[in-house]
PDB file of N, CA and C in Angstrom:
ATOM      1  N   MET F  24       0.802  -1.070  -0.145  1.00  0.00           N
ATOM      2  CA  MET F  24      -0.095   0.036   0.018  1.00  0.00           C
ATOM      3  C   MET F  24       0.924   1.249   0.045  1.00  0.00           C
ATOM      4  N   SER F  25       0.337   2.173  -0.914  1.00  0.00           N
ATOM      5  CA  SER F  25       1.569   3.429  -1.031  1.00  0.00           C
ATOM      6  C   SER F  25       0.949   4.399   0.334  1.00  0.00           C
ATOM      7  N   GLU F  26       2.070   5.320   0.285  1.00  0.00           N
ATOM      8  CA  GLU F  26       1.520   6.312   1.222  1.00  0.00           C
ATOM      9  C   GLU F  26       0.440   7.011   1.137  1.00  0.00           C
ATOM     10  N   LYS F  27       0.205   7.370  -0.029  1.00  0.00           N
ATOM     11  CA  LYS F  27      -1.272   7.936  -0.630  1.00  0.00           C
ATOM     12  C   LYS F  27      -2.327   7.099  -0.056  1.00  0.00           C
ATOM     13  N   ASP F  28      -2.379   5.893  -0.599  1.00  0.00           N
ATOM     14  CA  ASP F  28      -3.395   4.938   0.157  1.00  0.00           C
ATOM     15  C   ASP F  28      -3.613   4.879   1.764  1.00  0.00           C
ATOM     16  N   LYS F  29      -2.540   5.004   2.291  1.00  0.00           N
ATOM     17  CA  LYS F  29      -2.447   4.797   3.590  1.00  0.00           C
ATOM     18  C   LYS F  29      -3.159   6.166   4.271  1.00  0.00           C
ATOM     19  N   LYS F  30      -2.661   7.542   3.549  1.00  0.00           N
ATOM     20  CA  LYS F  30      -3.061   8.684   4.085  1.00  0.00           C
ATOM     21  C   LYS F  30      -4.937   8.768   3.921  1.00  0.00           C
ATOM     22  N   ILE F  31      -5.279   8.261   2.682  1.00  0.00           N
ATOM     23  CA  ILE F  31      -6.573   8.043   2.467  1.00  0.00           C
ATOM     24  C   ILE F  31      -7.496   6.973   3.526  1.00  0.00           C
ATOM     25  N   MET F  32      -6.821   6.118   3.745  1.00  0.00           N
ATOM     26  CA  MET F  32      -7.447   4.886   4.892  1.00  0.00           C
ATOM     27  C   MET F  32      -7.445   5.807   6.077  1.00  0.00           C
ATOM     28  N   GLU F  33      -6.492   6.235   6.425  1.00  0.00           N
ATOM     29  CA  GLU F  33      -6.628   7.054   7.859  1.00  0.00           C
ATOM     30  C   GLU F  33      -7.402   8.296   7.829  1.00  0.00           C
ATOM     31  N   THR F  34      -7.597   8.930   6.884  1.00  0.00           N
ATOM     32  CA  THR F  34      -8.619   9.810   6.731  1.00  0.00           C
ATOM     33  C   THR F  34      -9.888   9.599   6.734  1.00  0.00           C
ATOM     34  N   PHE F  35     -10.333   8.612   6.183  1.00  0.00           N
ATOM     35  CA  PHE F  35     -11.555   7.766   6.137  1.00  0.00           C
ATOM     36  C   PHE F  35     -11.792   7.199   7.622  1.00  0.00           C
ATOM     37  N   GLY F  36     -10.889   6.658   8.051  1.00  0.00           N
ATOM     38  CA  GLY F  36     -11.129   6.011   9.405  1.00  0.00           C
ATOM     39  C   GLY F  36     -11.505   7.006  10.394  1.00  0.00           C
ATOM     40  N   ARG F  37     -10.933   8.205  10.474  1.00  0.00           N
ATOM     41  CA  ARG F  37     -11.346   9.006  11.419  1.00  0.00           C
ATOM     42  C   ARG F  37     -12.787   9.882  11.147  1.00  0.00           C
ATOM     43  N   VAL F  38     -13.019  10.263   9.849  1.00  0.00           N
ATOM     44  CA  VAL F  38     -14.385  10.530   9.430  1.00  0.00           C
ATOM     45  C   VAL F  38     -15.441   9.737   9.548  1.00  0.00           C
ATOM     46  N   VAL F  39     -15.463   8.757   9.070  1.00  0.00           N
ATOM     47  CA  VAL F  39     -16.582   7.589   8.968  1.00  0.00           C
ATOM     48  C   VAL F  39     -17.445   7.529  10.472  1.00  0.00           C
ATOM     49  N   PRO F  40     -16.677   7.405  11.377  1.00  0.00           N
ATOM     50  CA  PRO F  40     -17.348   6.985  12.754  1.00  0.00           C
ATOM     51  C   PRO F  40     -18.018   8.418  13.252  1.00  0.00           C
ATOM     52  N   ASN F  41     -18.030   9.462  12.645  1.00  0.00           N
ATOM     53  CA  ASN F  41     -18.643  11.047  13.085  1.00  0.00           C
ATOM     54  C   ASN F  41     -19.578  11.031  12.155  1.00  0.00           C
ATOM     55  N   LEU F  42     -20.036  10.384  11.154  1.00  0.00           N
ATOM     56  CA  LEU F  42     -20.903  10.691  10.152  1.00  0.00           C
ATOM     57  C   LEU F  42     -22.382   9.892  10.755  1.00  0.00           C
ATOM     58  N   SER F  43     -23.087  10.690  10.099  1.00  0.00           N
ATOM     59  CA  SER F  43     -24.639  10.160  10.323  1.00  0.00           C
ATOM     60  C   SER F  43     -24.561   8.942   9.466  1.00  0.00           C
ATOM     61  N   GLU F  44     -25.656   8.254   9.806  1.00  0.00           N
ATOM     62  CA  GLU F  44     -26.039   6.908   8.935  1.00  0.00           C
ATOM     63  C   GLU F  44     -26.537   7.335   7.578  1.00  0.00           C
ATOM     64  N   PHE F  45     -27.202   8.480   7.320  1.00  0.00           N
ATOM     65  CA  PHE F  45     -27.495   8.810   6.009  1.00  0.00           C
ATOM     66  C   PHE F  45     -26.336   8.988   5.124  1.00  0.00           C
ATOM     67  N   ASP F  46     -25.240  10.120   5.676  1.00  0.00           N
ATOM     68  CA  ASP F  46     -24.020  10.742   5.179  1.00  0.00           C
ATOM     69  C   ASP F  46     -23.105   9.000   4.932  1.00  0.00           C
ATOM     70  N   LYS F  47     -23.053   7.965   5.749  1.00  0.00           N
ATOM     71  CA  LYS F  47     -22.367   6.640   5.525  1.00  0.00           C
ATOM     72  C   LYS F  47     -23.067   6.106   4.361  1.00  0.00           C
ATOM     73  N   GLU F  48     -24.342   6.191   3.967  1.00  0.00           N
ATOM     74  CA  GLU F  48     -25.031   5.603   2.792  1.00  0.00           C
ATOM     75  C   GLU F  48     -24.473   6.139   1.690  1.00  0.00           C
ATOM     76  N   LYS F  49     -24.515   7.621   1.848  1.00  0.00           N
ATOM     77  CA  LYS F  49     -23.906   8.529   0.452  1.00  0.00           C
ATOM     78  C   LYS F  49     -22.478   8.103   0.124  1.00  0.00           C
ATOM     79  N   LEU F  50     -21.623   7.923   1.276  1.00  0.00           N
ATOM     80  CA  LEU F  50     -20.313   7.706   0.974  1.00  0.00           C
ATOM     81  C   LEU F  50     -20.225   6.359   0.675  1.00  0.00           C
ATOM     82  N   LEU F  51     -20.909   5.507   0.985  1.00  0.00           N
ATOM     83  CA  LEU F  51     -20.648   4.210   0.618  1.00  0.00           C
ATOM     84  C   LEU F  51     -21.160   4.152  -0.984  1.00  0.00           C
ATOM     85  N   ALA F  52     -22.451   4.721  -1.191  1.00  0.00           N
ATOM     86  CA  ALA F  52     -22.701   4.687  -2.483  1.00  0.00           C
ATOM     87  C   ALA F  52     -21.687   5.313  -3.743  1.00  0.00           C
ATOM     88  N   PHE F  53     -21.248   6.321  -3.413  1.00  0.00           N
ATOM     89  CA  PHE F  53     -20.081   6.948  -3.989  1.00  0.00           C
ATOM     90  C   PHE F  53     -18.960   5.996  -4.412  1.00  0.00           C
ATOM     91  N   GLY F  54     -18.255   5.590  -2.986  1.00  0.00           N
ATOM     92  CA  GLY F  54     -17.432   4.538  -3.139  1.00  0.00           C
ATOM     93  C   GLY F  54     -17.871   3.543  -4.146  1.00  0.00           C
ATOM     94  N   GLU F  55     -18.789   3.059  -4.053  1.00  0.00           N
ATOM     95  CA  GLU F  55     -19.201   1.909  -5.244  1.00  0.00           C
ATOM     96  C   GLU F  55     -19.129   2.503  -6.563  1.00  0.00           C
ATOM     97  N   GLY F  56     -19.573   3.459  -6.436  1.00  0.00           N
ATOM     98  CA  GLY F  56     -19.809   3.829  -7.940  1.00  0.00           C
ATOM     99  C   GLY F  56     -18.269   4.267  -8.663  1.00  0.00           C
ATOM    100  N   ILE F  57     -17.452   4.676  -7.819  1.00  0.00           N
ATOM    101  CA  ILE F  57     -16.299   4.846  -8.304  1.00  0.00           C
ATOM    102  C   ILE F  57     -15.440   3.559  -8.529  1.00  0.00           C
ATOM    103  N   ALA F  58     -15.668   2.639  -7.789  1.00  0.00           N
ATOM    104  CA  ALA F  58     -15.131   1.144  -7.953  1.00  0.00           C
ATOM    105  C   ALA F  58     -15.745   0.586  -9.263  1.00  0.00           C
ATOM    106  N   LEU F  59     -17.124   0.712  -9.295  1.00  0.00           N
ATOM    107  CA  LEU F  59     -17.739   0.268 -10.653  1.00  0.00           C
ATOM    108  C   LEU F  59     -16.749   0.890 -11.881  1.00  0.00           C
ATOM    109  N   MET F  60     -16.578   2.231 -11.597  1.00  0.00           N
ATOM    110  CA  MET F  60     -16.009   3.026 -12.766  1.00  0.00           C
ATOM    111  C   MET F  60     -14.566   2.768 -13.261  1.00  0.00           C
ATOM    112  N   ALA F  61     -13.880   2.509 -12.061  1.00  0.00           N
ATOM    113  CA  ALA F  61     -12.339   1.829 -12.030  1.00  0.00           C
ATOM    114  C   ALA F  61     -12.341   0.304 -12.764  1.00  0.00           C
ATOM    115  N   ASP F  62     -13.449  -0.529 -12.183  1.00  0.00           N
ATOM    116  CA  ASP F  62     -13.375  -1.993 -13.101  1.00  0.00           C
ATOM    117  C   ASP F  62     -13.690  -1.246 -14.624  1.00  0.00           C
ATOM    118  N   ARG F  63     -14.498  -1.017 -14.853  1.00  0.00           N
ATOM    119  CA  ARG F  63     -14.943  -0.524 -16.310  1.00  0.00           C
ATOM    120  C   ARG F  63     -13.600   0.056 -17.007  1.00  0.00           C
ATOM    121  N   LEU F  64     -13.012   1.043 -16.329  1.00  0.00           N
ATOM    122  CA  LEU F  64     -11.771   1.449 -17.181  1.00  0.00           C
ATOM    123  C   LEU F  64     -10.779   0.555 -17.039  1.00  0.00           C
ATOM    124  N   ARG F  65     -10.288  -0.299 -16.277  1.00  0.00           N
ATOM    125  CA  ARG F  65      -9.612  -1.378 -16.418  1.00  0.00           C
ATOM    126  C   ARG F  65      -9.927  -2.444 -17.541  1.00  0.00           C
ATOM    127  N   ASP F  66     -10.888  -2.658 -17.559  1.00  0.00           N
ATOM    128  CA  ASP F  66     -11.468  -3.610 -18.515  1.00  0.00           C
ATOM    129  C   ASP F  66     -11.403  -3.105 -20.010  1.00  0.00           C
ATOM    130  N   THR F  67     -11.532  -1.837 -19.976  1.00  0.00           N
ATOM    131  CA  THR F  67     -11.501  -1.097 -21.321  1.00  0.00           C
ATOM    132  C   THR F  67     -10.032  -0.990 -21.871  1.00  0.00           C
ATOM    133  N   GLU F  68      -8.993  -0.836 -20.742  1.00  0.00           N
ATOM    134  CA  GLU F  68      -7.597  -0.853 -20.970  1.00  0.00           C
ATOM    135  C   GLU F  68      -6.974  -2.152 -21.531  1.00  0.00           C
ATOM    136  N   ARG F  69      -7.491  -3.227 -20.847  1.00  0.00           N
ATOM    137  CA  ARG F  69      -7.271  -4.588 -21.262  1.00  0.00           C
ATOM    138  C   ARG F  69      -7.820  -5.065 -22.604  1.00  0.00           C
ATOM    139  N   ARG F  70      -8.801  -4.291 -23.122  1.00  0.00           N
ATOM    140  CA  ARG F  70      -9.352  -4.848 -24.336  1.00  0.00           C
ATOM    141  C   ARG F  70      -9.957  -3.358 -25.025  1.00  0.00           C
ATOM    142  N   PRO F  71      -8.688  -2.784 -25.598  1.00  0.00           N
ATOM    143  CA  PRO F  71      -8.951  -1.354 -26.055  1.00  0.00           C
ATOM    144  C   PRO F  71      -9.765  -1.417 -27.461  1.00  0.00           C
ATOM    145  N   ASN F  72      -9.913  -2.558 -28.078  1.00  0.00           N
ATOM    146  CA  ASN F  72     -10.403  -2.677 -29.364  1.00  0.00           C
ATOM    147  C   ASN F  72     -12.058  -3.299 -29.189  1.00  0.00           C
ATOM    148  N   GLU F  73     -12.358  -3.637 -27.711  1.00  0.00           N
ATOM    149  CA  GLU F  73     -13.536  -4.026 -27.524  1.00  0.00           C
ATOM    150  C   GLU F  73     -14.441  -3.369 -27.118  1.00  0.00           C
ATOM    151  N   GLU F  74     -15.746  -3.267 -27.184  1.00  0.00           N
ATOM    152  CA  GLU F  74     -16.649  -2.377 -26.053  1.00  0.00           C
ATOM    153  C   GLU F  74     -16.664  -2.782 -24.721  1.00  0.00           C
ATOM    154  N   ALA F  75     -16.957  -1.966 -23.697  1.00  0.00           N
ATOM    155  CA  ALA F  75     -16.736  -2.277 -22.450  1.00  0.00           C
ATOM    156  C   ALA F  75     -18.010  -3.075 -21.935  1.00  0.00           C
ATOM    157  N   PRO F  76     -17.618  -4.066 -21.107  1.00  0.00           N
ATOM    158  CA  PRO F  76     -18.814  -4.715 -20.753  1.00  0.00           C
ATOM    159  C   PRO F  76     -20.219  -4.244 -20.037  1.00  0.00           C
ATOM    160  N   HIS F  77     -21.059  -4.604 -20.399  1.00  0.00           N
ATOM    161  CA  HIS F  77     -22.348  -3.921 -19.716  1.00  0.00           C
ATOM    162  C   HIS F  77     -22.912  -4.722 -18.593  1.00  0.00           C
ATOM    163  N   PRO F  78     -23.254  -4.083 -17.404  1.00  0.00           N
ATOM    164  CA  PRO F  78     -23.716  -5.098 -16.184  1.00  0.00           C
ATOM    165  C   PRO F  78     -25.018  -5.523 -16.436  1.00  0.00           C
TER     166      PRO F  78
END
């Protein structure tokens, strides 16, 4: 894990316990959206001549 990764994890570790349940749900949805887009980008980079898979 890089230093930047560690910093991100530390920051979220401090913030999440202080969030409301509603804000935790929003943060989770945002994170899942980022993960989905990162997976699609990674798939596209592996197969540049093919269309990205559709869920």
